[in-house]
Amino acid sequence: MSQPMPKPGRVPTMPTLPQGIEIGAFGDYAGAQRAVDHLSDKAFTVQHLTIVGEDLRMVERVTGRLTWGRVGVAGLAGGAWFGLFVGLALSLLGGVDSGGSIVAAIAMGAGFGAMFSLISYSFSRGKRDFTSSSQIVAARYVVLCAPEHAGQARRILEEANLRSTAAPRPPAGPTAPEPQPGAQSVSPAASAGPGSAASGEPSEGTPVSPPRSQYLTADGRPRYGVRADPPAPDATDGR
């Protein structure tokens, strides 16, 4: 039994897969956003639309090298901002000298921030000497629309020449397994069932040759050994 489609504009309370008809597929998020913006400008009910990212990947972009100087400066700046906040709070609530308290709070915050940052960096022992920024990126961004409004949305996008730019999704189906490195290929004759020549078993109607053994002759008769005649009697025995 299929689940009912959620009402337009309402986010489901439970994680559910999106439903709708694909009206466009784009290679980047900017293309999908441009299509939805154009539909909104044409007074289309955008509550019927959903942007779905397919083939998600986590991308970490390295922004620079991390050194003791950069760690100290970053801690100094963060501590100064925190000290400014504390100084403003003390000047507003404590009734003390505003200028002196703010400057003192900024200096103390900057010093403690730089010290804590350098101590934390020393514990890492150089295992992560770079800075980076992480993002979740999709290979395709698909715009889905409710079935009863999909035709109107497609017509509006075609009039604005906003066509799909992403490659079509490959059809789902069984594919041949890729050969593993070092695996031996099996010939069709070797993979045949019983009775094939490669399986080593005789098939129906094929004459079976007798097994060869050291106790059988070439024509299949049993080999009992070589007959030894008794020695001739000596002429002197009769005397």
CSV table of C-alpha atoms in Angstrom, one decimal, residues 2 31 37 46 97 114 120 132-133 170 176 190 195:
chain,number,residue,atom,x,y,z
A,2,SER,CA,1.5,3.3,-1.1
A,31,GLY,CA,20.8,25.1,-12.2
A,37,ASP,CA,13.3,30.7,-9.1
A,46,VAL,CA,6.3,26.2,-5.8
A,97,ASP,CA,34.6,52.3,33.4
A,114,ALA,CA,46.1,32.1,21.8
A,120,SER,CA,45.6,22.1,21.7
A,132,SER,CA,40.0,22.3,5.2
A,133,SER,CA,36.4,22.9,4.5
A,170,PRO,CA,21.5,4.8,-16.2
A,176,ALA,CA,28.0,-8.4,-15.5
A,190,ALA,CA,35.1,-25.6,-18.4
A,195,GLY,CA,29.0,-34.8,-19.6
